[in-house]
Coordinates of C-alpha atoms and ligand atoms in Angstrom, one line a residue:
M33 CA 18.3 -38.7 12.2
T34 CA 17.4 -39.4 8.5
A35 CA 19.2 -37.7 5.6
G36 CA 16.0 -35.7 5.1
T37 CA 15.7 -34.4 8.4
A38 CA 19.3 -33.6 8.6
A39 CA 19.1 -31.6 5.3
A40 CA 16.0 -29.7 6.7
S41 CA 17.8 -28.8 9.9
T42 CA 20.7 -27.6 8.1
H43 CA 18.3 -25.4 5.9
Q44 CA 16.6 -24.1 9.1
A45 CA 20.0 -23.4 10.7
R46 CA 21.1 -21.3 7.6
F47 CA 17.9 -19.5 7.6
D48 CA 18.3 -18.8 11.5
A49 CA 21.7 -17.5 10.9
A50 CA 20.8 -15.2 8.0
M51 CA 18.0 -13.7 10.2
A52 CA 20.3 -13.1 13.1
A53 CA 23.0 -11.4 10.8
D54 CA 20.0 -9.2 9.3
E55 CA 20.8 -10.7 5.8
R56 CA 18.3 -10.8 3.0
I57 CA 16.3 -13.8 2.1
E58 CA 16.0 -14.1 -1.7
P59 CA 13.7 -16.0 -3.7
R60 CA 16.0 -19.1 -4.4
D61 CA 17.1 -19.4 -0.7
W62 CA 15.5 -22.0 1.5
M63 CA 12.7 -20.7 3.7
P64 CA 10.3 -22.2 6.1
D65 CA 6.8 -22.6 4.8
D66 CA 5.3 -20.3 7.5
Y67 CA 7.6 -17.7 6.6
R68 CA 6.7 -17.9 2.9
A69 CA 2.9 -18.0 3.7
S70 CA 3.2 -15.0 6.1
L71 CA 5.0 -13.1 3.3
V72 CA 2.4 -14.0 0.6
R73 CA -0.6 -13.0 3.0
Q74 CA 1.0 -9.6 3.7
M75 CA 2.3 -8.9 0.4
A76 CA -1.0 -9.8 -1.4
Q77 CA -2.9 -7.7 1.1
H78 CA -0.5 -4.9 0.5
A79 CA -0.8 -5.2 -3.4
H80 CA -4.8 -5.5 -3.3
S81 CA -4.7 -2.2 -1.2
E82 CA -2.9 -0.3 -3.8
I83 CA -5.2 -1.3 -6.5
I84 CA -8.5 -0.8 -4.5
G85 CA -7.0 2.4 -3.2
M86 CA -7.2 3.8 -6.7
Q87 CA -10.9 3.8 -6.6
P88 CA -11.8 6.4 -4.0
E89 CA -9.6 9.0 -5.5
A90 CA -10.2 8.1 -9.1
N91 CA -13.8 9.1 -8.1
W92 CA -12.5 12.7 -8.2
I93 CA -10.5 12.8 -11.5
T94 CA -13.2 14.1 -13.6
R95 CA -14.2 16.8 -11.1
A96 CA -10.7 18.1 -10.1
P97 CA -11.1 21.9 -9.8
S98 CA -8.3 22.8 -12.3
L99 CA -5.9 21.1 -14.9
R100 CA -3.1 21.4 -12.5
R101 CA -5.0 19.4 -9.9
K102 CA -6.2 17.0 -12.3
A103 CA -2.8 16.2 -13.6
I104 CA -1.5 15.5 -10.0
L105 CA -4.4 13.4 -9.3
M106 CA -4.1 11.4 -12.5
A107 CA -0.4 10.8 -11.8
K108 CA -1.0 9.8 -8.1
V109 CA -3.7 7.3 -9.1
Q110 CA -1.4 5.9 -11.9
D111 CA 1.4 5.7 -9.0
E112 CA -0.9 3.5 -7.0
A113 CA -1.5 0.9 -10.0
G114 CA 2.3 0.8 -10.3
H115 CA 2.6 0.1 -6.8
G116 CA 0.1 -2.9 -7.1
L117 CA 2.3 -4.3 -9.9
Y118 CA 5.6 -4.1 -8.1
L119 CA 3.9 -5.9 -5.2
Y120 CA 2.3 -8.6 -7.4
S121 CA 5.5 -9.2 -9.2
A122 CA 7.3 -9.6 -5.8
T123 CA 4.8 -12.0 -4.6
E124 CA 5.3 -14.0 -7.9
T125 CA 8.7 -14.6 -6.8
L126 CA 7.3 -16.5 -3.9
G127 CA 5.5 -18.9 -6.3
V128 CA 2.1 -17.3 -6.2
G129 CA 0.6 -16.3 -9.7
R130 CA -1.2 -12.8 -10.0
D131 CA -4.4 -14.8 -11.4
E132 CA -4.5 -16.6 -8.2
L133 CA -4.2 -13.6 -5.9
L134 CA -6.8 -11.5 -8.0
D135 CA -9.2 -14.5 -7.7
K136 CA -8.7 -14.3 -3.8
L137 CA -9.4 -10.9 -3.7
H138 CA -12.3 -10.9 -5.8
S139 CA -13.9 -13.8 -4.0
G140 CA -13.1 -12.0 -0.5
R141 CA -10.5 -14.8 0.7
Q142 CA -7.8 -12.1 0.9
K143 CA -8.3 -8.7 2.3
Y144 CA -7.2 -5.0 1.5
S145 CA -6.9 -2.1 3.8
S146 CA -10.2 -1.3 5.6
I147 CA -9.5 2.5 5.1
F148 CA -10.5 2.2 1.4
N149 CA -14.0 1.1 2.3
Y150 CA -14.7 4.7 3.3
P151 CA -16.5 7.2 0.7
T152 CA -14.8 10.3 -0.5
L153 CA -17.6 12.9 -0.1
T154 CA -15.7 16.1 -1.3
W155 CA -12.9 17.4 -3.2
A156 CA -11.1 17.9 0.2
D157 CA -11.1 14.3 0.9
V158 CA -8.5 13.9 -1.9
G159 CA -6.4 16.2 0.4
A160 CA -7.0 14.3 3.3
I161 CA -6.3 10.9 1.9
G162 CA -2.9 12.3 0.6
W163 CA -1.9 13.8 3.9
L164 CA -3.3 11.1 6.2
V165 CA -3.8 7.8 4.5
D166 CA -0.6 8.2 2.3
G167 CA 1.2 9.6 5.4
A168 CA 0.2 6.6 7.6
A169 CA 1.3 4.3 4.6
I170 CA 4.6 5.9 4.6
T171 CA 5.0 5.5 8.4
N172 CA 4.0 1.8 7.8
Q173 CA 6.2 1.2 4.7
V174 CA 9.5 2.9 5.4
P175 CA 10.6 0.3 7.7
L176 CA 9.5 -2.4 5.3
C177 CA 12.4 -1.2 3.1
R178 CA 14.6 -3.2 5.6
C179 CA 12.3 -6.2 5.4
S180 CA 14.0 -9.5 5.4
Y181 CA 12.7 -10.6 2.1
G182 CA 14.6 -9.0 -0.7
P183 CA 12.0 -8.5 -3.5
Y184 CA 9.5 -7.0 -1.0
A185 CA 12.3 -4.7 0.6
R186 CA 13.4 -3.7 -2.8
A187 CA 9.9 -2.8 -4.1
M188 CA 9.2 -0.8 -1.0
V189 CA 12.2 1.7 -1.7
R190 CA 10.5 2.9 -4.7
I191 CA 6.9 2.7 -3.5
C192 CA 8.0 5.0 -0.4
K193 CA 9.6 7.7 -2.6
E194 CA 6.3 7.9 -4.5
E195 CA 4.2 7.8 -1.5
S196 CA 6.3 10.9 0.0
F197 CA 5.0 12.7 -3.2
H198 CA 1.5 11.7 -2.4
Q199 CA 1.6 12.8 1.0
R200 CA 2.9 16.3 0.1
Q201 CA 0.3 16.8 -2.7
G202 CA -2.2 16.0 -0.1
Y203 CA -0.9 18.3 2.4
E204 CA -0.5 21.2 0.0
L205 CA -4.2 20.7 -1.4
L206 CA -5.5 21.0 2.2
L207 CA -3.4 24.0 2.9
A208 CA -4.9 25.6 -0.1
L209 CA -8.3 24.9 1.1
S210 CA -7.7 25.7 4.7
Q211 CA -6.2 29.1 3.8
G212 CA -9.2 29.7 1.1
T213 CA -12.7 30.9 1.6
P214 CA -14.5 30.0 4.9
A215 CA -16.4 27.4 2.9
Q216 CA -13.4 25.7 1.7
H217 CA -11.8 25.7 5.2
E218 CA -14.8 24.1 6.6
M219 CA -14.7 21.5 3.8
A220 CA -11.0 20.8 4.6
Q221 CA -11.9 20.4 8.4
D222 CA -14.7 18.1 7.6
A223 CA -12.5 15.8 5.7
V224 CA -9.7 15.7 8.3
D225 CA -12.6 14.9 10.9
R226 CA -13.8 12.0 8.9
W227 CA -10.3 10.5 7.9
W228 CA -8.4 10.9 11.0
W229 CA -9.8 8.0 13.1
P230 CA -9.8 5.5 10.1
S231 CA -6.1 6.5 9.4
L232 CA -5.2 5.5 12.9
M233 CA -6.9 2.2 12.4
M234 CA -4.6 1.6 9.4
F235 CA -1.8 0.5 11.7
G236 CA -3.8 -2.6 12.5
P237 CA -5.2 -3.7 15.9
P238 CA -3.5 -2.9 19.1
D239 CA -0.3 -5.1 19.9
D240 CA -2.0 -7.4 22.4
A241 CA -4.8 -8.2 19.7
S242 CA -2.5 -8.4 16.5
A243 CA -2.4 -12.2 15.3
H244 CA 0.6 -11.9 13.3
S245 CA 2.6 -9.2 14.7
A246 CA 5.1 -11.1 17.0
Q247 CA 6.0 -13.6 14.4
S248 CA 6.3 -11.1 11.7
M249 CA 8.8 -9.2 13.8
A250 CA 10.8 -12.2 14.8
W251 CA 11.2 -12.8 10.9
K252 CA 12.1 -9.4 10.6
I253 CA 9.4 -8.7 8.0
K254 CA 7.7 -6.1 10.3
R255 CA 10.4 -3.9 12.5
H256 CA 8.1 -2.1 14.7
S257 CA 4.9 -2.8 16.3
N258 CA 1.3 -1.5 15.4
D259 CA 1.2 0.7 18.4
E260 CA 4.7 1.9 18.2
L261 CA 3.9 3.1 14.5
R262 CA 0.6 4.5 15.3
Q263 CA 2.2 6.7 18.0
R264 CA 5.0 7.8 15.6
F265 CA 2.2 8.6 13.2
V266 CA 0.2 10.7 15.7
D267 CA 3.4 12.8 16.8
I268 CA 4.2 13.7 13.1
C269 CA 0.7 14.8 12.4
V270 CA 0.0 17.1 15.4
P271 CA 2.5 19.9 14.3
Q272 CA 1.4 19.4 10.6
A273 CA -2.3 19.9 11.6
E274 CA -1.3 23.3 13.4
A275 CA 0.6 24.4 10.5
L276 CA -2.4 23.7 8.2
G277 CA -4.6 25.5 10.6
L278 CA -6.8 22.5 11.1
T279 CA -7.7 20.5 14.4
L280 CA -7.6 16.8 14.8
P281 CA -11.1 15.6 16.0
D282 CA -9.7 14.1 19.4
P283 CA -10.5 16.0 22.6
D284 CA -8.0 13.8 24.5
L285 CA -5.0 14.6 22.2
R286 CA -2.3 16.2 24.3
W287 CA 1.7 16.3 24.7
N288 CA 2.8 14.0 27.5
E289 CA 6.1 15.4 28.8
E290 CA 7.0 12.3 30.6
R291 CA 6.5 9.8 27.9
G292 CA 7.8 12.3 25.1
H293 CA 4.7 11.5 23.0
H294 CA 1.2 12.6 22.4
D295 CA -1.5 11.0 24.2
F296 CA -4.5 10.3 22.2
G297 CA -8.0 9.2 22.8
A298 CA -9.5 5.6 22.5
I299 CA -10.0 4.1 19.0
D300 CA -13.3 2.5 18.0
W301 CA -12.0 -0.9 17.4
D302 CA -15.7 -2.3 17.0
E303 CA -15.8 0.1 13.9
F304 CA -12.6 -1.3 12.6
W305 CA -13.7 -5.1 12.7
Q306 CA -17.1 -4.2 11.4
V307 CA -15.4 -2.6 8.2
L308 CA -13.0 -5.5 8.0
K309 CA -15.8 -8.2 8.1
G310 CA -17.3 -6.3 5.1
N311 CA -19.7 -4.0 6.7
G312 CA -18.2 -0.8 6.0
P313 CA -19.8 2.1 3.9
C314 CA -18.3 1.0 0.6
N315 CA -17.0 -2.7 0.7
E316 CA -19.5 -3.9 -1.6
Q317 CA -18.8 -1.2 -4.2
R318 CA -15.3 -1.5 -4.0
I319 CA -15.3 -5.2 -5.0
T320 CA -18.0 -5.0 -7.5
Q321 CA -16.1 -2.3 -9.3
R322 CA -12.8 -4.2 -9.0
R323 CA -14.4 -7.2 -10.5
K324 CA -15.9 -5.3 -13.3
A325 CA -12.6 -3.7 -14.1
H326 CA -10.9 -7.2 -14.1
E327 CA -13.8 -8.5 -16.5
D328 CA -13.4 -5.4 -18.7
G329 CA -9.8 -5.8 -19.0
A330 CA -9.9 -9.5 -20.1
W331 CA -9.3 -8.5 -23.9
V332 CA -6.1 -6.6 -22.8
R333 CA -4.8 -9.6 -20.9
E334 CA -5.7 -12.0 -24.2
A335 CA -4.1 -9.7 -26.6
A336 CA -0.9 -9.5 -24.4
A337 CA -0.8 -13.1 -24.2
A338 CA -1.3 -13.6 -27.9
H339 CA 1.4 -11.1 -28.5
A340 CA 4.0 -12.9 -26.1
A341 CA 3.1 -16.2 -27.8
K342 CA 3.9 -14.7 -31.0
R343 CA 7.2 -13.4 -29.8
A344 CA 8.0 -16.8 -28.3
S345 CA 7.4 -18.6 -31.6
G346 CA 10.2 -16.5 -33.2
R347 CA 8.4 -16.1 -36.5
P348 CA 10.0 -13.8 -38.9
G349 CA 8.4 -10.4 -38.5
A350 CA 7.7 -11.3 -34.8
P351 CA 8.7 -8.5 -32.5
H352 CA 11.9 -9.2 -30.8
E353 CA 12.8 -8.5 -27.2
S354 CA 14.8 -5.4 -26.8
T355 CA 18.5 -5.9 -26.1
A356 CA 19.3 -2.2 -25.8
S357 CA 20.9 -1.3 -22.6
D358 CA 20.0 2.4 -22.9
G359 CA 16.5 1.7 -23.1
S360 CA 16.1 3.4 -26.6
G361 CA 15.1 0.3 -28.2
R362 CA 17.4 1.2 -31.2
E363 CA 19.5 -2.0 -31.1
S364 CA 16.2 -4.1 -31.1
D365 CA 15.0 -2.1 -34.2
E366 CA 18.2 -3.0 -36.1
A367 CA 17.8 -6.7 -35.0
Q368 CA 14.3 -6.6 -36.5
V369 CA 15.5 -5.3 -39.8
E370 CA 18.3 -7.9 -39.8
A371 CA 15.8 -10.6 -39.0
T372 CA 13.4 -9.6 -41.7
A373 CA 15.9 -8.6 -44.3
Ligands
FE2_616 FE1 0.7 3.3 -3.0
FE2_617 FE1 -0.1 6.6 -2.3

C-alpha cells in the first residue's frame, strides 16, 4: 500500500466512523467526492427552488385583496429569497460558487422543484401554495435539520421555522375563503383541486424509481424515503382539509385501519416526468423571468463588488467592517471617526 492510498483509507475510515456515530461533517473535514457532489446537487436544487418559488406568488402581490394580506405575502416572498441565500451560502462551503450555480440554473443544467412550473390562476392559489406546497416542504425539510452535513442542517433549522409561518398563513387564507361567500368557497376548492396532486409529487418519484434515494439515506443526508414522507404528508392533510371544509380531490382516499395510515389514489407520474423535462405549463416563463431578473440585477452586483474592493483597499474614508457585537454599528462608527480624524 502506498502512502497516498493509506492516507485515503484513513480518511475514509474517519468519515465512516463519523457517519456511524451520527456526527456532523463540516466544510474542512475530508469527505468522499461522491458525497460532496451529491450534497451540491441537492442543495443547489433546493436553493434554486426557493428563488424560482418566489415567482408564482409574487404574481399576486399587486392584487392582494387587503393591506394585511399584501404585507403577509410580501414577507413570505422575501423569506423565500432569504432561504435561497442561506442555501447558496451553504453550498459555497463545498467549494462551488454562486455564479456557477446560477449559470447552471439559467442554462437548464440544474433543476428546481417541478411544483413551481404550475400557474397561480386565482388569489386562492396563494392559500393553497402556503398550505400544501409549504406544508410539503416542511415535511421534507424537518428531517434535513438532522442532515449529516453541518452547514445544510443549520440552514434548515431557520428555514423550517419560517416555512411553518408560510404554511399557517396559507391555511388561514384558505379558511377565510372557505367560510366566505359561495364564490370564495368555490375558488378555494378549485385551488386545492389543482394543487393537491402536484404537492404529492414534490416528494419525488416512488422509492423504487428514485435514483439517489438509497445512497442519500446511507450518507444520512436524507433520513426518510420519498414514499414515507409522502404518506406522512397525506396523513397530516386529511384532518386539516376537514377542518377547512374542503375536500381533497381523490376518490380513493380513505383511512386504512390495518396500516394506521390513509390509502390514496395513484399519482400521475407521467405528468411529473413531463414537467421535470421542461414541458410543464410555466417552465419557460419561470426561467425567462429568472434570467431577466439576473440581468436586471447586474448593476447591483457590480456596485457591491466595487464597494467591497474599496473597503478592502483600506483607504481613509472607506467604510470599515463593523466590529460591534450588539449589531448596533456604534463601535464601527467610532472606528471610522478615528480613522478619518
Ligand atoms: Fe422556503
Ligand atoms: Fe415557504
